[in-house]
Short mmCIF file of C-alpha atoms in Angstrom, two decimals:
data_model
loop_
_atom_site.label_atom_id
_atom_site.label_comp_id
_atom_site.label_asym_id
_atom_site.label_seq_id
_atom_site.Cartn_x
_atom_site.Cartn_y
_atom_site.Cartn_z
CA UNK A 1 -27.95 -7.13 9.28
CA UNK A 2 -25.23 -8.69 11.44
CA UNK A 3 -27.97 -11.24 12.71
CA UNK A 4 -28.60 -12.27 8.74
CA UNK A 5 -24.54 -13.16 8.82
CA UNK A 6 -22.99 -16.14 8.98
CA UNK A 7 -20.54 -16.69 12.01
CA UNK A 8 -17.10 -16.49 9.80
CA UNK A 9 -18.48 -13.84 7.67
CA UNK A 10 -19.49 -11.93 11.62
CA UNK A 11 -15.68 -12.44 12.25
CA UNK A 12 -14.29 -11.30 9.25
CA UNK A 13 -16.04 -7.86 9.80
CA UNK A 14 -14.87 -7.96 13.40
CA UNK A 15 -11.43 -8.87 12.59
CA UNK A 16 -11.09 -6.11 9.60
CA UNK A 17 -12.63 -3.07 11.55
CA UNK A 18 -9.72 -2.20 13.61
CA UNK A 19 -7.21 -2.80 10.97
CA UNK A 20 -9.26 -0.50 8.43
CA UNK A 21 -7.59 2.34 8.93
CA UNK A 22 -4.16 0.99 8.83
CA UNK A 23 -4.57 -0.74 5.88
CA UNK A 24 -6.11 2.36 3.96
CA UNK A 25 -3.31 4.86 4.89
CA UNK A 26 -0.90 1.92 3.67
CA UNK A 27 -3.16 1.71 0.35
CA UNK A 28 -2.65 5.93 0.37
CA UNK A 29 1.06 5.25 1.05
CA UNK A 30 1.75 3.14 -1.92
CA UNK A 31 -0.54 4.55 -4.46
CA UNK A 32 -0.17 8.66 -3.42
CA UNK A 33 -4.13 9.76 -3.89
CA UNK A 34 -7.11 9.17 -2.40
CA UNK A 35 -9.60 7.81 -4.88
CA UNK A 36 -7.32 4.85 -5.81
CA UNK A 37 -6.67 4.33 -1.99
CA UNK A 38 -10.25 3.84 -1.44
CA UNK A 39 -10.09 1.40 -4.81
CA UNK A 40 -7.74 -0.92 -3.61
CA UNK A 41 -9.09 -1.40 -0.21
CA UNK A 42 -12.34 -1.53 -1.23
CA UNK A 43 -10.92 -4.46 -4.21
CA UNK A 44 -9.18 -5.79 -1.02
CA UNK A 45 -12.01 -6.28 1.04
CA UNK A 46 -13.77 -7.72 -1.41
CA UNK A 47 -11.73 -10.44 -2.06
CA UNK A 48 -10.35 -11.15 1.20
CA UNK A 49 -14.40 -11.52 2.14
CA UNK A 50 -14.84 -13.87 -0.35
CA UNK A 51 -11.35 -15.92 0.70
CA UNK A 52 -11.97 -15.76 4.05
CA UNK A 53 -12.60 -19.33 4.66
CA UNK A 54 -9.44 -20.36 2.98
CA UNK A 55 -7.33 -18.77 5.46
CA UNK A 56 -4.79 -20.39 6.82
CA UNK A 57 -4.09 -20.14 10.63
CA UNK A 58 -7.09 -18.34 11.62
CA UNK A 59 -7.47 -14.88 13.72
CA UNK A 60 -3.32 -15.15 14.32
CA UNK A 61 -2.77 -14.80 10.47
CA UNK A 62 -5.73 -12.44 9.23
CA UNK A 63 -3.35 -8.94 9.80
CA UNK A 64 -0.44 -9.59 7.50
CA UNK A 65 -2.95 -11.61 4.70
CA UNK A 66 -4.72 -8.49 4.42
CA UNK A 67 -1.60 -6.06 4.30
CA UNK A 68 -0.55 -8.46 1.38
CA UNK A 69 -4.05 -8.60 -0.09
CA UNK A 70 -3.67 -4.83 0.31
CA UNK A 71 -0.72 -4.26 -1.02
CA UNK A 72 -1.45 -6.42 -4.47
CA UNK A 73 -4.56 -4.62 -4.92
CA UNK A 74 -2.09 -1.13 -4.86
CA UNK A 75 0.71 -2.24 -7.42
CA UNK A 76 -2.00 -3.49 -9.41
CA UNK A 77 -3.75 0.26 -9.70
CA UNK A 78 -0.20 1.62 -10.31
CA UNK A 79 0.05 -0.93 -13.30
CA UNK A 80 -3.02 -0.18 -14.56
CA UNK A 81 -1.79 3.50 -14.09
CA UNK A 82 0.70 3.50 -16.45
CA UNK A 83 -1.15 1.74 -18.95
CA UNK A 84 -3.54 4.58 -19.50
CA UNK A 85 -3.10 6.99 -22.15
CA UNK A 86 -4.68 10.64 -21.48
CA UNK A 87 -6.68 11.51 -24.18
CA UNK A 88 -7.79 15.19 -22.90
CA UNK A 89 -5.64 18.22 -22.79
CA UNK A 90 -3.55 18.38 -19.88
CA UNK A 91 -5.14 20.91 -18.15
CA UNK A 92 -8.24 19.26 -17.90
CA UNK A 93 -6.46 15.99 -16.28
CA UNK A 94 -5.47 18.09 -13.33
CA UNK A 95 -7.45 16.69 -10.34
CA UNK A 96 -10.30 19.31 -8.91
CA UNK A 97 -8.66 21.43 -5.63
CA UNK A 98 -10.03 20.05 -2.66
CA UNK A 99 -11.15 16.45 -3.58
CA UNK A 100 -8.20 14.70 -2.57
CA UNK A 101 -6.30 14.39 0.83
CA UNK A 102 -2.64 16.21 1.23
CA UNK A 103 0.07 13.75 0.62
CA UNK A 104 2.51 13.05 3.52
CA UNK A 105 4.23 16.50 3.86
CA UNK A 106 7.80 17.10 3.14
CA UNK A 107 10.29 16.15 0.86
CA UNK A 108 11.48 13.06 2.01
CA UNK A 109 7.63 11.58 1.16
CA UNK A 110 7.97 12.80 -2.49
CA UNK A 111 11.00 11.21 -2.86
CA UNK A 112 9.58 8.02 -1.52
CA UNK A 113 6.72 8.32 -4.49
CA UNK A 114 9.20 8.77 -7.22
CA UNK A 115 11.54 5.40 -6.16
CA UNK A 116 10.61 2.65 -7.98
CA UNK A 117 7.39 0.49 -6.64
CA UNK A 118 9.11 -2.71 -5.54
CA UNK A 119 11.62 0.36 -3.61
CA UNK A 120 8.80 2.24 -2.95
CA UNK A 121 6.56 -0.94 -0.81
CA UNK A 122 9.54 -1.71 1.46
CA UNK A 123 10.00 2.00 2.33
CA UNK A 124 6.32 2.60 2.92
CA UNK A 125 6.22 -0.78 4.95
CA UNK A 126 9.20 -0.59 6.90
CA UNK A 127 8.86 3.22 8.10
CA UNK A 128 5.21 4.37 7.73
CA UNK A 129 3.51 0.47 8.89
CA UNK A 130 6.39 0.05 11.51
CA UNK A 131 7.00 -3.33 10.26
CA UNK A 132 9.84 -5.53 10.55
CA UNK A 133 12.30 -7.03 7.96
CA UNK A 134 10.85 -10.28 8.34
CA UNK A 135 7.30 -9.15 8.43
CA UNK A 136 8.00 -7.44 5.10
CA UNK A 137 9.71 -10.04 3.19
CA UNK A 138 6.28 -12.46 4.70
CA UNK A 139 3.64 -9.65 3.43
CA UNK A 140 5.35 -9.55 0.16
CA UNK A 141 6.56 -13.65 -0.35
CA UNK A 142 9.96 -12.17 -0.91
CA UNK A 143 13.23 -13.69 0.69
CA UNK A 144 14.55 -11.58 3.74
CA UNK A 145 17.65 -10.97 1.56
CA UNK A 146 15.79 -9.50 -0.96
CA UNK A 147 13.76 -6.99 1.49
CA UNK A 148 16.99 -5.93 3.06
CA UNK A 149 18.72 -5.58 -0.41
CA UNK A 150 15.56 -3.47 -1.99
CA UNK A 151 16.05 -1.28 0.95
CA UNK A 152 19.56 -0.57 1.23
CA UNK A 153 18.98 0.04 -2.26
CA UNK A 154 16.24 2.38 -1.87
CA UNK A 155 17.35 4.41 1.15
CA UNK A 156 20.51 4.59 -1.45
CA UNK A 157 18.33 6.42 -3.57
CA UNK A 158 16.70 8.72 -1.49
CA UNK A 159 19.64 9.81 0.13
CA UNK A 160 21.18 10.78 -3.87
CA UNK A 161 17.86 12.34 -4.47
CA UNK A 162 17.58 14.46 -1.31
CA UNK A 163 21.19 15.59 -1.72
CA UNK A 164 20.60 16.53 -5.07
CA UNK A 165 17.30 18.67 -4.40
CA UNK A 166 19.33 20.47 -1.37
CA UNK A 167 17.19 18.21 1.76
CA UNK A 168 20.41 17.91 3.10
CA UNK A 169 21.34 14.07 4.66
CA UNK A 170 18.92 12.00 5.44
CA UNK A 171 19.63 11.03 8.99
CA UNK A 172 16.18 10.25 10.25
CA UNK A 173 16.32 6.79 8.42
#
């Protein structure tokens, strides 16, 4: 099949296969279960495939324009996630045991689910992708002031809610 491709859809491939990983435990990050994980990076792919060509600064560029693509793809599935309204009994909404991946362990990762998404993205960005300030603010077309302000905010947050569940401080971050 690779022989049937053109040369910038051969690249594309070869440029997203190392980053495919990455970009799904971001996606499982953001969006806290598996199934919608796989959504959004499989939306992502999808339409960073069919973008490709209108990339702007080549090979250099293609790692944070799919961590954004990435990360649109998730806040859209949490949008969508709110709009729904269950119509079963609640018992029967419960996922199945087994078909879903354990969340990040410990209780500084469920606090990290319950902030706010535009909290939540800068926290899962700056400690679980490793990324810098600037990178962030860049991935997300927000001003640097704003990143640093959502998470001072944020880390705000977490700290109040791990005091009040009895974590103790959070020093690690």
């Amino acid at each position: 099949m690779a022989d049937r491709m053109r040369p910038e859809e051969n690249e594309f491939f070869t440029l997203l296969a190392p980053e495919q990983g990455k970009l799904y435990r971001l996606a499982l990050a953001l969006l806290g279960n598996e199934a919608d994980a796989r959504d959004a990076l499989q939306e992502s792919v999808v339409h960073a495939f069919f973008a490709y060509r209108r990339l702007r600064g080549g090979k250099a560029t293609f790692v944070p324009w799919m961590r954004r693509i990435v990360v649109n793809s998730s806040l859209q599935i949490l949008r969508r996630r709110w709009r729904l309204v269950p119509v079963g009994r609640p018992e029967k909404l419960r996922p199945e045991p087994g078909r879903s991946l354990p969340d990040p362990p410990g209780e500084v990762w469920d606090a990290v689910r319950r902030l706010d998404e535009h909290y939540r993205v800068v926290v899962v960005l700056r400690f679980l992708n490793d990324m810098s300030l600037d990178a962030i603010g860049r991935t997300l077309g927000i001003p640097l002031g704003t990143v640093k302000s959502r998470l001072h905010v944020a880390l705000r947050r977490l700290r109040r809610m791990l005091d009040q569940s009895g974590a103790g401080k959070l020093q690690a971050v």
